[in-house]
XYZ file of C-alpha atoms in Angstrom:
574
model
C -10.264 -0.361 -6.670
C -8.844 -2.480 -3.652
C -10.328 -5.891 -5.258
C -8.969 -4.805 -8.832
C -5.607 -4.046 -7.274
C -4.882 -7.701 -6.693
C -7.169 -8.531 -9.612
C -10.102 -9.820 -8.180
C -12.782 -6.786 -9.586
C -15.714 -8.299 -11.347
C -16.945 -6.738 -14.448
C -19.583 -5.081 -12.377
C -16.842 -3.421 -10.119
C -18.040 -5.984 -7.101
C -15.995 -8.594 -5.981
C -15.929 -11.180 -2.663
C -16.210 -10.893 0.824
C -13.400 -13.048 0.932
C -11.922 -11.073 -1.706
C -11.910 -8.089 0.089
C -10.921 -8.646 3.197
C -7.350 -10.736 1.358
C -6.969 -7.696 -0.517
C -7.715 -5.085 3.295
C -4.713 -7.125 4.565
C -2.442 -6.966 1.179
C -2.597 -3.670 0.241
C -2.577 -1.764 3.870
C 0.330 0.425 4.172
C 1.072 0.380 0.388
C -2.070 1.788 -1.142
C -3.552 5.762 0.267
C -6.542 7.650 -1.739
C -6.538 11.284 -0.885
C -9.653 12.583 -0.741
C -11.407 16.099 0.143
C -12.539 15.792 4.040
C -16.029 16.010 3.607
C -16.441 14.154 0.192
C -16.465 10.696 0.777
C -19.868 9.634 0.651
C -22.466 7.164 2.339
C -22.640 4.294 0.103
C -25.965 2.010 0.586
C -24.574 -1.056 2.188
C -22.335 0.916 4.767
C -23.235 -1.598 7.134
C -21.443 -4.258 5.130
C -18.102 -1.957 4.746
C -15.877 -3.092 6.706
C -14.597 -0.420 9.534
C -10.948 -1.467 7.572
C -11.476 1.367 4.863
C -9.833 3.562 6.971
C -6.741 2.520 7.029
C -6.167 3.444 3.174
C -8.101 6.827 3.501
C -5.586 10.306 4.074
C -8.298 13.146 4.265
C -7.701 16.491 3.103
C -9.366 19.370 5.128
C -9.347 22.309 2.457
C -11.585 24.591 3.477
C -14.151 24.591 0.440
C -16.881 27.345 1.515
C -17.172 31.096 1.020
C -15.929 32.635 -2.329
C -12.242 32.383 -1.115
C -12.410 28.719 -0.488
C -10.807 26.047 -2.329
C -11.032 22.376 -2.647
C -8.733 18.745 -3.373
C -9.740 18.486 -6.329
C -6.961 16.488 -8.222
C -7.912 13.206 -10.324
C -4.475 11.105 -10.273
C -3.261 7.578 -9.761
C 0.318 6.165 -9.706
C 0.806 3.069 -9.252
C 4.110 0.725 -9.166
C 3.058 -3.285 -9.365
C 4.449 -6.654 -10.467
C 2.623 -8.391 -13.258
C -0.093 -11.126 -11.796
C 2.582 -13.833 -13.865
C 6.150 -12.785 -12.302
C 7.275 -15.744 -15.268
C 6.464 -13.620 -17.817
C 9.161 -10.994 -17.107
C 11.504 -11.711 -19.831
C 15.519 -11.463 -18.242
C 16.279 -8.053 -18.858
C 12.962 -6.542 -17.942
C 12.857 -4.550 -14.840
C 11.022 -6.782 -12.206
C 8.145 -3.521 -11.251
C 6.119 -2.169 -13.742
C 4.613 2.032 -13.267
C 0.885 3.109 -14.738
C -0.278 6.917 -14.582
C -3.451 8.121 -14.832
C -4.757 12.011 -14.586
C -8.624 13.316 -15.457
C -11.165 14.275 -14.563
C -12.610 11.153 -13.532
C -13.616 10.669 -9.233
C -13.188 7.877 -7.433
C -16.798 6.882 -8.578
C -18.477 4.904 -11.119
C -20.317 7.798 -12.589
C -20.001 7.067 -16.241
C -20.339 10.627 -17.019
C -18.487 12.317 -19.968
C -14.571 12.020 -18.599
C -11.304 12.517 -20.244
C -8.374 11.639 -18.788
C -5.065 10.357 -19.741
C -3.832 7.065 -18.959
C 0.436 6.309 -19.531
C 2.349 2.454 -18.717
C 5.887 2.313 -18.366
C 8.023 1.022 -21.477
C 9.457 -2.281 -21.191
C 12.456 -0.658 -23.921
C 12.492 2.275 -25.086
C 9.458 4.581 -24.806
C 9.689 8.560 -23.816
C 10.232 10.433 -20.645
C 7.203 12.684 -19.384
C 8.525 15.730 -17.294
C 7.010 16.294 -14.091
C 6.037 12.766 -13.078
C 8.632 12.895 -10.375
C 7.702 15.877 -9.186
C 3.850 15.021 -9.000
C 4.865 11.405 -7.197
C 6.918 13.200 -4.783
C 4.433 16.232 -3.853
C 1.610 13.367 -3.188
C 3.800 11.211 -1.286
C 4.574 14.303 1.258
C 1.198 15.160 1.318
C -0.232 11.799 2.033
C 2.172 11.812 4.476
C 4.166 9.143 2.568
C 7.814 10.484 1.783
C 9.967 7.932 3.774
C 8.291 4.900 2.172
C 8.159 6.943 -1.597
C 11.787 7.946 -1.420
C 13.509 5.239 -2.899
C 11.298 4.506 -5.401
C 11.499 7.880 -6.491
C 14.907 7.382 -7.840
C 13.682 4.630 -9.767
C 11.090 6.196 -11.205
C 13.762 8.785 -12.475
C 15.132 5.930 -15.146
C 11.314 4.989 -16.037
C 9.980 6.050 -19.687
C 6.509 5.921 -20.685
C 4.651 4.184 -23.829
C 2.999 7.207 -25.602
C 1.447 6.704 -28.881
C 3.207 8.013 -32.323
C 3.061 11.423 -32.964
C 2.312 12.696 -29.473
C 4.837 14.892 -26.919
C 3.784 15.210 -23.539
C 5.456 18.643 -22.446
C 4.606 18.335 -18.864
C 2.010 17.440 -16.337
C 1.363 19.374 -13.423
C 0.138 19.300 -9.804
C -0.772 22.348 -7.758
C -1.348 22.783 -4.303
C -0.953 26.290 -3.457
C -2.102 29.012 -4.934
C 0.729 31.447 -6.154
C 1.507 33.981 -8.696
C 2.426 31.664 -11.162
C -0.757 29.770 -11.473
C -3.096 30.461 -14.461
C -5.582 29.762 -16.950
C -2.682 28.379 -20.112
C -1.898 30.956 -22.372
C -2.242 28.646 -25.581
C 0.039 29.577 -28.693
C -0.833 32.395 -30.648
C -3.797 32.353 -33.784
C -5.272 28.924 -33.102
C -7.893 28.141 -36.298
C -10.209 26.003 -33.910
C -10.725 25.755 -29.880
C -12.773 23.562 -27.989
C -13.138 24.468 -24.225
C -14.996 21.992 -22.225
C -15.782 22.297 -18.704
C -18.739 21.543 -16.399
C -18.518 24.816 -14.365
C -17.374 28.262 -15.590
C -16.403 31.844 -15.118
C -16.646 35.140 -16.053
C -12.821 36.237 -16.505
C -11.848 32.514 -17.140
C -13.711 33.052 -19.812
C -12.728 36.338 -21.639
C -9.052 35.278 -20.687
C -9.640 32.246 -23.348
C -11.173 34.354 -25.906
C -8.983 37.058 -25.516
C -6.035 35.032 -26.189
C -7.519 32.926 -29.161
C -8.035 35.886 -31.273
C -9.966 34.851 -34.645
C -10.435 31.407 -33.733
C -13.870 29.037 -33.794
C -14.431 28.762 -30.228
C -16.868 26.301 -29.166
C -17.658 26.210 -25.459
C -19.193 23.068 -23.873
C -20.608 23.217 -20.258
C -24.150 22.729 -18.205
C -27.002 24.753 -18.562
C -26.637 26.540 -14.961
C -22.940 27.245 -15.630
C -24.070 28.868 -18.807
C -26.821 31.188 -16.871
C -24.542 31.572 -14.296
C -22.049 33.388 -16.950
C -25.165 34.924 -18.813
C -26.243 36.555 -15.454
C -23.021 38.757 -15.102
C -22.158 39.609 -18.456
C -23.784 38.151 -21.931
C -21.161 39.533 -24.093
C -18.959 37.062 -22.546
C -20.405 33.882 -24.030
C -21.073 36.112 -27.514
C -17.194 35.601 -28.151
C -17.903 31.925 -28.597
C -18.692 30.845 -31.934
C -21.109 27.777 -30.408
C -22.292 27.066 -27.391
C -23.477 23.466 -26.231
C -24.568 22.070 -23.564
C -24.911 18.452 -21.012
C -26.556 17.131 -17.748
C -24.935 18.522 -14.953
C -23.446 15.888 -12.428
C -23.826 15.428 -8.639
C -20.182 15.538 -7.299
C -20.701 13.042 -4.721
C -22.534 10.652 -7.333
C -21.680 7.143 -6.162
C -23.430 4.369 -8.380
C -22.825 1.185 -6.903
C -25.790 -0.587 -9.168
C -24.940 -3.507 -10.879
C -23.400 -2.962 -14.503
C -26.410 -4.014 -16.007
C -28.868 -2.176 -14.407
C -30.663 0.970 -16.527
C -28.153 3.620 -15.523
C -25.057 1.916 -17.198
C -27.585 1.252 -20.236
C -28.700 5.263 -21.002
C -28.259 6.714 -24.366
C -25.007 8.786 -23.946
C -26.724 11.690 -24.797
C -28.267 11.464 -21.247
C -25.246 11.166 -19.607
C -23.855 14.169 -17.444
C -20.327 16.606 -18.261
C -17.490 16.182 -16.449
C -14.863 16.623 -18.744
C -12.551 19.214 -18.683
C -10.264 19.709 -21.198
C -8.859 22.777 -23.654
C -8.467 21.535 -26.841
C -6.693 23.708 -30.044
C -5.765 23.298 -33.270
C -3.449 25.154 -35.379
C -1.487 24.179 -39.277
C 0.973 21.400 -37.818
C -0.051 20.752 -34.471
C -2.500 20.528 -32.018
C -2.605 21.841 -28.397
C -4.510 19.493 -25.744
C -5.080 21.050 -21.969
C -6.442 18.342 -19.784
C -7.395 17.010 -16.218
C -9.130 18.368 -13.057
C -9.359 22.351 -13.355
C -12.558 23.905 -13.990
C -12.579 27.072 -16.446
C -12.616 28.881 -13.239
C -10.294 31.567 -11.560
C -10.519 28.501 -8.416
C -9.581 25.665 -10.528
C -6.575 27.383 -11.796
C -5.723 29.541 -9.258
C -6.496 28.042 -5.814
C -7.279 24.360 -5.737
C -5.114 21.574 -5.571
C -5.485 20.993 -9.377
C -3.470 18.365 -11.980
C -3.050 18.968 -15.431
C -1.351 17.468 -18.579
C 0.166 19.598 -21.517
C 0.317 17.409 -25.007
C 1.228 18.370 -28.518
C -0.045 16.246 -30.939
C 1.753 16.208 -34.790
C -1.308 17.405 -37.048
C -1.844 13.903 -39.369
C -0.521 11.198 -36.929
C -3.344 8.571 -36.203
C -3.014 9.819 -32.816
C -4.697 13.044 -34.047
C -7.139 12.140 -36.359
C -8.524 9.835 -33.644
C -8.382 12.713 -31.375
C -10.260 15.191 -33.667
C -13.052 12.429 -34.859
C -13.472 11.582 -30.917
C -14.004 15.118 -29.807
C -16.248 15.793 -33.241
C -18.371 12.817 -32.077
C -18.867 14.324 -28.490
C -19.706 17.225 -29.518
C -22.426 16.253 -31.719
C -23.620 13.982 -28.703
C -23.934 17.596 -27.074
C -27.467 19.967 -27.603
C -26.657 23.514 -29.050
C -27.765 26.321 -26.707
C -28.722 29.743 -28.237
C -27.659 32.519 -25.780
C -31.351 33.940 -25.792
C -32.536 30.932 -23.965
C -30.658 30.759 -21.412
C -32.179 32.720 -17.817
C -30.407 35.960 -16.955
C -33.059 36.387 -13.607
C -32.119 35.969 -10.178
C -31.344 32.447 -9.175
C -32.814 32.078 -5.390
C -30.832 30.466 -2.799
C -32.200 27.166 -1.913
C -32.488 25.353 1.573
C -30.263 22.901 0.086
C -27.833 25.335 -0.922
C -27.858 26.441 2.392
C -27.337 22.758 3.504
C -24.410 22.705 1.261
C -22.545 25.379 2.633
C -23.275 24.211 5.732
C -21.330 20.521 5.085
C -18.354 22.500 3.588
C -17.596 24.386 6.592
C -18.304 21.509 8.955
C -16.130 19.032 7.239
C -13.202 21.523 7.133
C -13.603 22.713 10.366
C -14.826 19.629 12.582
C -10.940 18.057 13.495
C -13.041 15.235 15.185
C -10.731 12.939 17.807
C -11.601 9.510 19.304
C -10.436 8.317 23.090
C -11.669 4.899 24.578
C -12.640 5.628 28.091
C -11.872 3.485 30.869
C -15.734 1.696 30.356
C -14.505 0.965 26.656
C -17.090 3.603 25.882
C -15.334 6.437 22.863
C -15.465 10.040 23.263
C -15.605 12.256 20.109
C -14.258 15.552 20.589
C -13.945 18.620 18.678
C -11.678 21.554 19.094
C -14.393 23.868 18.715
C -18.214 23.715 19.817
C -20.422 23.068 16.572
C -23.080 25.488 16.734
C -25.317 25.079 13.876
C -27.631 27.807 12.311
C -30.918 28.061 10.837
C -32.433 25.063 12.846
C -30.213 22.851 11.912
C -29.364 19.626 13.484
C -25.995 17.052 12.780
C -25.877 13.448 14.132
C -23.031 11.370 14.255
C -21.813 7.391 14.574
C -19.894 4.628 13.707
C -20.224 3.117 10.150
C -22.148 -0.066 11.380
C -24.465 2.067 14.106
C -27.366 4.120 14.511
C -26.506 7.720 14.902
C -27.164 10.056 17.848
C -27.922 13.806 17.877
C -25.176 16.224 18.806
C -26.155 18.635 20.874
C -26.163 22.379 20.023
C -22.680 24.237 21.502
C -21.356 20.973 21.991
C -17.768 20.062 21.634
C -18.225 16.787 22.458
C -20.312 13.258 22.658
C -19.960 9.752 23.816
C -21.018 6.664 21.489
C -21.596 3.587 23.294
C -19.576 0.432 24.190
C -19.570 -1.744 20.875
C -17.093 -4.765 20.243
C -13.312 -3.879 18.884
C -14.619 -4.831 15.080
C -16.759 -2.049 14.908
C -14.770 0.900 15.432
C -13.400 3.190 12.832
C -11.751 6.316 11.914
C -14.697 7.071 9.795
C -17.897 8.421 11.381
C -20.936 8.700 9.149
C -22.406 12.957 10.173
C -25.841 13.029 9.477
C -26.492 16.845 8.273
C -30.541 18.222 7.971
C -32.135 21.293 7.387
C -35.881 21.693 7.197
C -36.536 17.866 5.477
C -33.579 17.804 3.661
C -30.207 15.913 4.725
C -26.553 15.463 3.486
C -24.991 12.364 4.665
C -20.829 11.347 4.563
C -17.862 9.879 6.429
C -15.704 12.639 8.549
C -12.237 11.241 9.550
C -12.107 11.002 13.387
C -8.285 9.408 14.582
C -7.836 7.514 17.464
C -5.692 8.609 20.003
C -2.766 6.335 19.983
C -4.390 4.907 16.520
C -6.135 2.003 16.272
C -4.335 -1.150 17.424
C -3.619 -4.144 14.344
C -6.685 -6.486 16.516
C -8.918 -4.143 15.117
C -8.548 -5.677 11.548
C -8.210 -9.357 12.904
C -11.122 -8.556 14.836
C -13.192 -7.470 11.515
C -11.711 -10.526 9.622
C -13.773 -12.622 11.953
C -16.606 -11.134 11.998
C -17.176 -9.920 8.874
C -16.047 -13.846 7.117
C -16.903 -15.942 9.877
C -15.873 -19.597 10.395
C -16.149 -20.321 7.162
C -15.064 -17.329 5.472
C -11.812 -17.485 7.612
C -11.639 -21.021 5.981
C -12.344 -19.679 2.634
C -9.753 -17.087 3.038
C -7.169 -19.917 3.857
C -7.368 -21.822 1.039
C -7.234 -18.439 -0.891
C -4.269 -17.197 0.794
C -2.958 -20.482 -0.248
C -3.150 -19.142 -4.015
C -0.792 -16.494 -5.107
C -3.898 -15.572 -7.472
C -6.845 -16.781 -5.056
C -9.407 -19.151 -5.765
C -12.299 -18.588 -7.956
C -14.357 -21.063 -5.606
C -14.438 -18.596 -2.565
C -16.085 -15.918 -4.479
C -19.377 -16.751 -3.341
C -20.650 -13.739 -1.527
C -20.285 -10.007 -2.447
C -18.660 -7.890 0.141
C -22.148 -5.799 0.555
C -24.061 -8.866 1.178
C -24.921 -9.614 4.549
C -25.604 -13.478 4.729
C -28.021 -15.043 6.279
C -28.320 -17.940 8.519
C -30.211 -19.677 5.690
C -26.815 -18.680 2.953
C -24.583 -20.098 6.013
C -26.673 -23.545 5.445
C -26.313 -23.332 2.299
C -22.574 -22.261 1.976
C -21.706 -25.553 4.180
C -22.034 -27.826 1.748
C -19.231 -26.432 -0.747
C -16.928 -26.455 1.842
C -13.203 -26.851 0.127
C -11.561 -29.720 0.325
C -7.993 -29.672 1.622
C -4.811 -32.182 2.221
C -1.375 -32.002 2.900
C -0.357 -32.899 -0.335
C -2.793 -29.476 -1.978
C -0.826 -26.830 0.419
C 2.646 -28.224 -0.390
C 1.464 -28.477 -4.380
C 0.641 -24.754 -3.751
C 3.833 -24.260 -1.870
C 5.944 -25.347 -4.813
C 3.448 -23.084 -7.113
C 3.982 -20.034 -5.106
C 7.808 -20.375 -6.053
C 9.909 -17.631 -4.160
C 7.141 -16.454 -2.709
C 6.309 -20.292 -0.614
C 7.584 -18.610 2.657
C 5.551 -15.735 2.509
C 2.220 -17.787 1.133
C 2.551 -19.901 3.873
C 3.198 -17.193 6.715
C 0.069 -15.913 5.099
C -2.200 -19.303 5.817
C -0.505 -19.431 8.838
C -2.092 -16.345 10.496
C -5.946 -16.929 8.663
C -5.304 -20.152 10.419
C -4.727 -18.460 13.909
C -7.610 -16.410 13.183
C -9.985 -19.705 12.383
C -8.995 -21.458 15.469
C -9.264 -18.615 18.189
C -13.155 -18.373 16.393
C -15.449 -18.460 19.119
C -18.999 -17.844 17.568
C -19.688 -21.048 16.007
C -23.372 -21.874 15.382
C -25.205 -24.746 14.488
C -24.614 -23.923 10.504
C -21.022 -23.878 11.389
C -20.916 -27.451 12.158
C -18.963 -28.895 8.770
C -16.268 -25.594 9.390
C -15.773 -26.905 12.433
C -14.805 -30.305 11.897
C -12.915 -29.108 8.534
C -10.917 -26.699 10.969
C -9.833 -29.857 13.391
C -8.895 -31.616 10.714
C -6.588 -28.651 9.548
C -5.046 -27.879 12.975
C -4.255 -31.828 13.623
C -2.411 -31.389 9.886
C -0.824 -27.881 9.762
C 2.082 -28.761 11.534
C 3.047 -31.772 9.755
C 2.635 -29.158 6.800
C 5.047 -26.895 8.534
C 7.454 -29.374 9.545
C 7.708 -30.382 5.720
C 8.717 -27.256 5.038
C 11.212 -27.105 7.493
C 9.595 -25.330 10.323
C 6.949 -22.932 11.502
C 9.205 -20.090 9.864
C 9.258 -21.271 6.549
C-alpha cells in the first residue's frame, strides 16, 4: 500500500527496494494503519522488511478472548492526495483530491469473496455522504492523530462524493464502544427478498433478522462451521431461512504475498473463501444494502469497533440491476447446504484452539517496552510476568534476528547488542503448544522513541552504495525512475546481483539535475533538499566492497559536482 501510495505498486502488489525505502521517507508522519495488537502477521521475507514499518503502524490492544471480548475489526481507508500530474488540475479545481473506502476487505491480498464500497470526491457537483466527518475525526483521535487531522477536517466538510445514479447513501458508521444504541439494523418493514451474507454467525443475530423480515425469501450465505455452529444450539433457527448456502472459510491472518500469477490468484472462484458481509433487501421501489465489517453476530454489532454503510438504491436504475445480477451471480458461485447435513455433535476443542486463545490474551495483555542499556544492549519489559499454561512456551526478537525463549514468570528479557538499523518497535513472539506455533509482530515502544538515525541508518543498509545512488537519481524525479526498479524490496541481493547491478549504473550531469529541477516546477526546492540528504547518506557510506567499486567513483564524481549544482540554484537552501 506504501509503494502504491506514491504510485510505484506493480501489478503483482511488489515494487523496489529503492521504491520502498523513497516511499518509508515520503509518507512517514502522513500515512497510520490501525491494526488489532496481535494481528499483524509474519510475512516470509521478514528479514528483508525493513525495521521502518513501524513508524506507520498505531496498534490497537482490544482485548479479543473470552466470550466478552471484542476486537478492531473496522475495514476503512481515507485518504486526501494530489493527482501524480499537479498540471492537470483545471483552475477552479480544488488542488487535494479525497477517496473512501469501507468493507470487509483486510489489509491482505486474500482474494476472498469481499464487498466493500469505494467513493472519490467530485470535482463539481456530486452528493454529500453523512457521517464521513464523523468517521475521519473518530480515527484521527484514535490513531492518535487529531492535531494534524483538524484542519483538514473542515475541508472535508465542503467535499461531495461521486456516487452513481440512482443511489443515496444515508449514512456510514463507525463504532467503537459498545452502547445501548448499537444493533443488528432493523430493515424496513415486509421486504419481498433478503440476502444475509456473513462468514460467522449467531444464534439471536439470527432470529433478530428473520423476525423482522416477516414473509420474506431469506437466503443466508456463510461457512460450513458457522452453519453447525448455529445448528448445534437451535435448528429451528436456520429453518426460517428459505436457502441456505455455503463457502470456504478464511484464515483471518491470511497474508498471500505470492506473485499474481502464481496458482492461488488463478483458482476457480468457486474455491475461493467468504468474507463478505453484507445485508442485502429488496422491496417494490427500492432496495436496502447493509454493508462493511460486522459479522451477523451480537459482537460485530454490539461490541467491536465495527464500520458500516447504509445505501438505498432506486429499484430500475443501472445501479440496481447491476447490483441484483452481481449478487445473483455470487450466489450461484455458492453450494446449497440442506440443514440435515450439517453436524449438530460436539465440536472438541483443539490444541490449536487452545493456542488461539492463548495469542489473544497475550497480545492484549503483553504492553511490551524497550530501554537501551548503557552496553547498547535493549531490555524488553512487561508490566506483568507472562506465565504461560499448558506447557507452553513464547519466544521473542527483533524482525531481522533469531528469537530467544522467555522464561516462565518472567517480566522481562534482554536481546543482544545489534547495530542502530536493526531495531524496531515490532518484535516477532513466537507462540507453541505441543508442535504447533502462532507467529506475529507485538508493538514494543522505545522509551524516548526511536531517534530519526534509525531510518538513515536502514536506508544504508538496506540500499547500499548503490541503492543510495539509485535512490538519488530517483529522488531527482517527482515520479521516480523506472530504471532503479531493479530489485524487489524482499530480495536480499547477493554479492553476485551487486556485480551485476554495477554495470547499469545511471548516468548523471549537471545539466540532468537542473533539467529535473526545472521539471519538478514549484516543487525544485523541495526535490533538491530531497537529493541533497540521499546524497549525505551516500557519502558518509562506509561499507564499500570490491563490487562497489563503479558507485564509488560515480559518488566522487557527484560530490566534486553537487555544489556547482547548488550554487546554480542559488545556494545550498534552494
Amino acid at each position: 500500500m506504501l509503494l502504491a501510495m506514491i504510485n510505484r505498486s506493480k501489478y503483482s502488489g511488489k515494487g523496489s527496494r529503492v521504491a520502498l525505502v523513497r516511499a518509508m521517507r515520503a509518507l512517514r508522519g502522513k500515512v497510520h494503519f490501525m491494526l488489532q495488537e496481535g494481528r499483524l502477521a509474519v510475512p516470509p521475507g521478514l528479514d528483508a522488511l525493513p525495521a521502518m514499518l513501524d513508524r506507520f503502524i498505531v496498534p490497537v490492544p482490544y482485548d479479543e478472548a473470552g466470550h466478552s471480548g471484542k476486537s478492531w475489526h473496522p475495514k476503512v481507508c481515507i485518504a486526501r492526495y494530489r493527482p501524480a500530474d499537479p498540471g492537470l488540475i483545471k483552475q477552479g479545481e480544488p488542488p487535494y483530491h479525497w477517496r473512501l473506502w469501507l468493507g470487509s476487505r483486510n489489509f491482505t491480498k486474500d482474494d476472498s469473496w469481499d464487498l466493500a464500497l469505494f467513493l472519490s470526491s467530485a470535482v463539481k457537483g456530486g452528493s454529500t455522504v453523512p457521517g464521513v466527518r464523523e468517521v475521519t475525526s473518530r480515527l484521527a483521535h484514535k490513531a492518535a492523530q487529531s492535531a494534524a487531522w483538524a484542519p483538514l477536517l473542515d475541508e472535508l466538510d465542503g467535499v461531495t462524493w461521486d456516487v452513481p445514479r440512482g443511489v443515496e447513501i444515508k449514512g456510514i458508521k463507525l463504532h467503537l464502544q459498545p452502547d445501548d444504541s448499537r444493533r443488528l439494523p432493523a430493515l424496513p418493514a415486509s421486504p419481498k427478498s433478503v440476502l444475509a451474507v456473513a462468514p460467522f454467525l449467531d444464534v439471536t443475530s439470527l432470529k433478530k433478522l428473520a423476525e423482522s423480515t416477516g414473509n420474506a425469501d431469506r437466503s443466508l450465505v456463510s461457512i460450513r462451521p458457522s452453519l453447525e455452529d448455529v445448528a448445534r444450539t437451535t435448528s429451528k433457527t436456520l429453518e426460517t431461512f428459505t436457502n441456505l448456502y455455503e463457502l470456504a472459510p478464511v484464515d483471518e491472518d491470511a497474508l498471500d504475498i505470492e506473485d499474481a500469477d502464481s496458482p492461488g490468484h488463478d483458482q476457480d472462484p468457486e474455491a475461493r473463501g467468504l468474507h463478505a458481509k453484507f445485508l442485502w433487501a429488496r422491496y417494490e421501489k427500492t432496495d436496502v444494502l447493509y454493508l462493511g465489517s460486522p459479522n451477523l453476530t451480537a459482537r460485530g454489532w454490539e461490541r467491536n469497533a465495527e464500520i458500516h454503510a447504509h445505501l438505498e438504491i432506486k429499484r430500475g436504475s443501472p445501479a440496481a440491476t447491476a447490483l441484483a445480477e452481481g449478487f445473483e451471480a455470487f450466489r450461484q458461485r455458492c453450494h446449497r447446504v440442506e440443514p440435515g447435513s450439517l453436524s449438530k455433535g460436539p465440536k472438541p476443542k483443539t490444541s490449536e484452539d487452545v493456542l488461539e486463545d492463548m495469542r489473544k490474551q497475550l497480545a492484549a495483555t503483553l504492553a511490551l517496552k524497550q530501554k537501551f542499556r548503557a552496553d547498547k544492549a535493549v531490555l524488553v519489559v512487561t508490566h506483568t510476568p507472562v506465565v504461560l499454561k499448558h506447557g507452553a512456551r513464547m519466544k521473542i526478537g527483533r524482525m531481522s534476528d533469531a528469537r530467544i525463549p522467555w522464561p516462565q514468570a518472567a517480566s522481562e528479557v534482554i536481546l543482544p547488542v545489534v547495530e542502530i538499523e536493526k531495531e524496531s518497535e515490532l518484535l516477532h513472539i513466537e507462540l507453541t503448544l505441543q508442535g504447533n506455533s502462532l507467529h506475529w509482530l507485538q508493538s514494543a515502544p522505545f522509551e524516548g522513541g526511536l531517534p530519526d538515525a534509525r531510518d538513515d541508518a536502514l536506508a544504508t543498509s538496506y540500499l547500499g552504495l548503490s541503492g543510495l545512488l539509485d535512490l538519488f537519481a530517483d529522488e531527482l524525479e517527482l515520479h521516480g525512475l523506472p530504471e532503479v526498479d531493479r530489485e524487489p524490496w524482499d530480495h536480499l541481493p547477493s554479492e553476485k546481483d551487486r556485480q551485476r547491478g554495477k554495470s547499469r549504473m545511471l548516468g548523471f550531469s549537471v545539466e540532468s539535475v537542473l533539467a529535473a529541477w526545472r521539471r519538478a516546477g514549484k516543487a525544485g526546492p523541495e526535490v533538491i533538499q530531497r537529493a541533497t540528504k540521499v546524497l549525505d547518506l551516500a557519502a558518509a557510506y562506509d561499507g564499500a566492497s570490491t563490487a562497489d567499486r563503479a558507485a564509488v567513483r560515480q559518488l566522487k564524481s557527484l560530490l566534486k559536482s553537487w555544489s556547482a549544482v547548488q550554487s546554480a540554484l542559488g545556494g545550498s537552501q534552494a
